[in-house]
Short mmCIF file of C-alpha atoms in Angstrom, two decimals:
data_model
loop_
_atom_site.label_atom_id
_atom_site.label_comp_id
_atom_site.label_asym_id
_atom_site.label_seq_id
_atom_site.Cartn_x
_atom_site.Cartn_y
_atom_site.Cartn_z
CA MET A 104 15.03 21.31 5.13
CA GLN A 105 15.22 17.45 4.83
CA LEU A 106 12.13 15.71 6.28
CA SER A 107 12.90 13.26 8.96
CA PHE A 108 10.15 10.88 8.03
CA PRO A 109 9.24 9.66 11.59
CA LEU A 110 7.45 6.64 12.28
CA ALA A 111 3.63 6.59 12.73
CA GLU A 112 2.49 6.64 16.26
CA GLU A 113 -0.14 4.16 17.68
CA PRO A 114 -3.58 5.79 17.54
CA ASP A 115 -5.18 6.55 20.97
CA ASP A 116 -8.00 4.15 22.34
CA GLU A 117 -10.95 6.04 20.71
CA THR A 118 -9.18 6.30 17.35
CA ARG A 119 -8.16 2.70 17.43
CA GLU A 120 -11.72 1.46 18.18
CA ALA A 121 -13.52 3.52 15.54
CA ALA A 122 -11.09 2.34 12.78
CA ARG A 123 -11.03 -1.19 13.93
CA LYS A 124 -15.04 -1.20 13.81
CA LEU A 125 -14.64 0.31 10.17
CA PHE A 126 -12.37 -2.37 8.93
CA VAL A 127 -14.28 -5.39 10.74
CA GLY A 128 -17.43 -4.09 9.38
CA ASP A 129 -18.80 -4.26 5.87
CA VAL A 130 -15.71 -4.87 3.59
CA ASP A 131 -16.22 -7.01 0.43
CA PHE A 132 -14.54 -7.72 -2.84
CA LEU A 133 -16.37 -5.57 -5.55
CA LYS A 134 -14.58 -6.37 -8.72
CA GLY A 135 -11.27 -7.10 -10.56
CA VAL A 136 -10.53 -4.51 -13.29
CA VAL A 137 -8.34 -5.06 -16.39
CA ALA A 138 -8.81 -1.78 -18.34
CA MET A 139 -9.60 1.90 -17.27
CA ASP A 140 -13.09 1.72 -18.55
CA GLY A 141 -13.57 -0.83 -16.11
CA LEU A 142 -13.32 1.20 -12.99
CA PRO A 143 -16.33 2.00 -10.73
CA PRO A 144 -17.69 5.34 -10.50
CA ASP A 145 -15.32 7.71 -8.65
CA ASP A 146 -17.85 8.77 -6.27
CA ARG A 147 -16.23 7.94 -3.12
CA ALA A 148 -12.65 8.40 -1.43
CA GLU A 149 -10.23 5.45 -2.28
CA VAL A 150 -6.72 4.37 -1.17
CA CYS A 151 -4.65 2.13 -2.99
CA PHE A 152 -1.70 -0.26 -2.05
CA ALA A 153 1.12 -0.45 -4.54
CA GLY A 154 4.40 -2.70 -4.24
CA ARG A 155 6.80 -5.06 -5.70
CA SER A 156 5.47 -8.57 -6.30
CA ASN A 157 5.62 -10.47 -3.11
CA VAL A 158 6.10 -7.73 -0.99
CA GLY A 159 2.98 -8.70 1.04
CA LYS A 160 0.05 -6.79 -0.18
CA SER A 161 -2.41 -9.32 0.15
CA SER A 162 -1.55 -10.36 3.58
CA LEU A 163 -1.67 -6.79 4.79
CA ILE A 164 -5.06 -6.12 3.49
CA ASN A 165 -6.22 -9.34 4.87
CA ALA A 166 -4.62 -8.27 8.43
CA LEU A 167 -6.59 -4.93 8.10
CA THR A 168 -9.79 -6.42 7.28
CA GLY A 169 -9.26 -9.42 9.88
CA ARG A 170 -10.36 -11.76 7.01
CA LYS A 171 -7.80 -14.46 5.88
CA GLY A 172 -8.92 -14.97 2.20
CA LEU A 173 -10.33 -11.42 1.32
CA ALA A 174 -7.10 -10.86 -1.04
CA ARG A 175 -5.45 -13.60 -2.36
CA ALA A 176 -2.17 -14.33 -0.86
CA SER A 177 0.37 -16.50 -2.84
CA ASN A 178 3.67 -17.51 -2.74
CA THR A 179 3.81 -16.84 -6.61
CA PRO A 180 4.97 -13.44 -7.27
CA GLY A 181 2.76 -11.48 -9.82
CA ARG A 182 -0.58 -13.48 -9.13
CA THR A 183 -2.46 -9.99 -8.76
CA GLN A 184 -2.85 -9.29 -12.45
CA GLU A 185 -5.57 -6.77 -12.46
CA ILE A 186 -6.78 -3.77 -10.19
CA ASN A 187 -8.88 -5.29 -7.41
CA TYR A 188 -11.58 -2.98 -5.69
CA PHE A 189 -12.84 -3.66 -2.16
CA THR A 190 -15.74 -1.88 -0.62
CA LEU A 191 -14.82 -0.37 2.88
CA GLY A 192 -18.13 0.58 4.45
CA SER A 193 -20.38 2.63 2.10
CA GLU A 194 -17.85 5.61 1.81
CA ARG A 195 -14.70 4.28 0.66
CA TYR A 196 -12.75 1.99 -1.55
CA LEU A 197 -9.62 -0.05 -0.95
CA VAL A 198 -7.70 -0.95 -4.23
CA ASP A 199 -5.12 -3.47 -4.68
CA LEU A 200 -2.94 -2.57 -7.35
CA PRO A 201 -1.18 -5.37 -9.62
CA GLY A 202 2.49 -5.92 -8.26
CA TYR A 203 5.43 -4.39 -10.28
CA GLY A 204 9.06 -5.61 -10.70
CA PHE A 205 9.52 -9.15 -11.01
CA ALA A 206 6.59 -11.18 -12.08
CA ASN A 207 6.12 -14.72 -13.09
CA ALA A 208 4.44 -13.89 -16.56
CA PRO A 209 5.28 -13.26 -20.15
CA VAL A 210 6.81 -9.82 -20.78
CA ALA A 211 3.63 -8.48 -23.12
CA VAL A 212 1.43 -9.33 -19.90
CA VAL A 213 3.75 -7.65 -17.56
CA ALA A 214 3.87 -4.69 -19.65
CA LYS A 215 0.16 -4.40 -19.87
CA TRP A 216 0.01 -4.67 -16.09
CA GLN A 217 2.26 -1.68 -15.78
CA ALA A 218 0.55 0.24 -18.32
CA LEU A 219 -2.66 0.12 -16.41
CA LEU A 220 -0.99 0.72 -12.96
CA LYS A 221 0.34 3.84 -14.67
CA SER A 222 -2.88 5.04 -16.13
CA TYR A 223 -4.72 4.51 -12.78
CA LEU A 224 -2.31 6.45 -10.67
CA ALA A 225 -2.03 9.41 -12.94
CA GLY A 226 -5.99 9.69 -13.54
CA ARG A 227 -8.01 8.72 -10.52
CA VAL A 228 -9.41 11.96 -9.12
CA SER A 229 -11.00 10.25 -5.96
CA LEU A 230 -7.55 8.67 -4.92
CA ARG A 231 -6.75 10.20 -1.66
CA ARG A 232 -3.50 8.57 -0.92
CA ALA A 233 -1.19 5.64 -2.30
CA PHE A 234 0.30 3.46 0.22
CA VAL A 235 3.62 2.14 -1.35
CA LEU A 236 4.71 -1.06 0.26
CA VAL A 237 8.38 -1.59 0.79
CA ASP A 238 9.99 -5.00 2.35
CA PHE A 239 11.46 -3.66 5.38
CA ARG A 240 14.48 -6.24 4.71
CA HIS A 241 15.45 -4.62 1.63
CA GLY A 242 14.45 -1.02 1.70
CA ILE A 243 13.65 1.10 -1.39
CA LYS A 244 14.80 -0.31 -4.62
CA ASP A 245 15.15 1.36 -8.07
CA VAL A 246 11.65 -0.18 -9.22
CA ASP A 247 10.04 1.47 -6.06
CA ASP A 248 11.52 4.78 -6.93
CA GLU A 249 10.20 4.58 -10.44
CA ILE A 250 6.60 4.16 -8.91
CA MET A 251 7.49 6.99 -6.50
CA THR A 252 8.56 9.34 -9.15
CA LEU A 253 5.24 8.73 -11.22
CA LEU A 254 3.35 9.53 -8.01
CA ASP A 255 5.37 12.81 -7.84
CA ARG A 256 4.72 13.69 -11.44
CA SER A 257 0.86 12.80 -10.96
CA ALA A 258 0.87 14.97 -7.71
CA VAL A 259 -0.68 12.03 -5.92
CA THR A 260 0.44 12.03 -1.91
CA PHE A 261 1.90 8.48 -1.22
CA GLN A 262 3.05 6.99 2.25
CA VAL A 263 5.50 4.30 2.51
CA VAL A 264 4.45 1.18 4.51
CA LEU A 265 7.37 -1.07 5.59
CA THR A 266 6.16 -4.76 5.66
CA LYS A 267 7.64 -7.85 7.16
CA ALA A 268 9.04 -5.92 10.28
CA ASP A 269 9.18 -9.35 12.16
CA LYS A 270 11.59 -10.57 9.73
CA VAL A 271 14.12 -7.64 10.26
CA LYS A 272 16.87 -8.06 13.08
CA ALA A 273 17.12 -5.35 15.33
CA GLU A 274 20.48 -4.19 14.38
CA GLU A 275 19.42 -3.87 10.53
CA GLN A 276 16.14 -1.83 11.36
CA GLN A 277 17.92 1.54 11.99
CA LYS A 278 20.16 1.01 8.98
CA ASN A 279 17.42 -0.04 6.65
CA LEU A 280 15.08 2.92 7.97
CA ALA A 281 18.06 5.20 7.17
CA GLN A 282 18.06 4.15 3.67
CA VAL A 283 14.30 4.42 3.25
CA ARG A 284 14.34 7.98 4.83
CA ASP A 285 17.28 9.08 2.38
CA ARG A 286 15.55 7.72 -0.72
CA LEU A 287 12.20 9.49 0.27
CA SER A 288 13.69 12.86 0.92
CA LYS A 289 14.02 13.07 -2.94
CA HIS A 290 10.22 12.62 -3.29
CA PRO A 291 7.93 15.64 -3.12
CA ALA A 292 5.07 13.72 -3.11
CA ALA A 293 5.97 11.56 -0.29
CA TYR A 294 3.97 11.88 3.14
CA PRO A 295 6.09 12.72 6.06
CA GLU A 296 5.58 9.59 8.12
CA ILE A 297 6.37 5.88 7.69
CA VAL A 298 4.20 2.93 8.80
CA VAL A 299 6.14 0.05 10.05
CA THR A 300 4.04 -3.19 9.88
CA SER A 301 3.94 -6.98 10.39
CA SER A 302 0.91 -8.64 9.12
CA GLU A 303 1.82 -11.97 11.06
CA LYS A 304 2.48 -10.19 14.36
CA GLY A 305 0.04 -7.21 13.86
CA GLU A 306 2.42 -4.69 14.44
CA GLY A 307 1.41 -1.24 12.75
CA ILE A 308 -1.93 -2.55 11.82
CA ALA A 309 -4.09 -0.14 14.14
CA SER A 310 -1.96 2.89 13.01
CA LEU A 311 -2.52 2.01 9.33
CA ARG A 312 -6.25 1.49 9.91
CA ALA A 313 -6.30 5.04 11.66
CA ILE A 314 -4.67 6.54 9.04
CA ILE A 315 -6.95 5.26 6.32
CA ALA A 316 -10.02 6.05 8.24
CA SER A 317 -9.01 9.57 8.80
CA LEU A 318 -8.87 9.96 4.82
CA ALA A 319 -12.22 11.01 3.30
#
């Protein structure tokens, strides 16, 4: 039976407020990691954000935490060149992975980023869920499929978060959702729910906060 991949619902008021307090509380940049031996101890649950360069990862992290400058946003794709760790309270990590796909950097540097990303996804036992960010305007591309296939093979549950919803015309949304659902149906590690977000308008932020807060 093919999964329908429904859209995540808005949380109830109590859940929304509890998740909001988590994200506006103690959230700090911990460290940037350029090799696996630099990872912090896997002593708490963590979630990671992966996505093509310029998909809006930094903007989404900033929107989730209510801090404009927590994650570095840039108009230059590929600026995030390392695994960036943020503490979320005392019991969770938020992890910003290097952008994949196009990056404005030498081929050897890009290859190093990709190797680090793959090693992390395949070997981090404290990783509860990967959030794969997909630009709602474009849907899932082949390079996204490659990461999703890696997550399938690594038995890491991943959930798609569609970004930049405010930039998608209403008549295009259902067509793009159909494409995303069709591509996701081929990935056994895909969590059967999609989160639609807009960092600029705040759409989906409460839902994504609640989802992350529920993972322990």
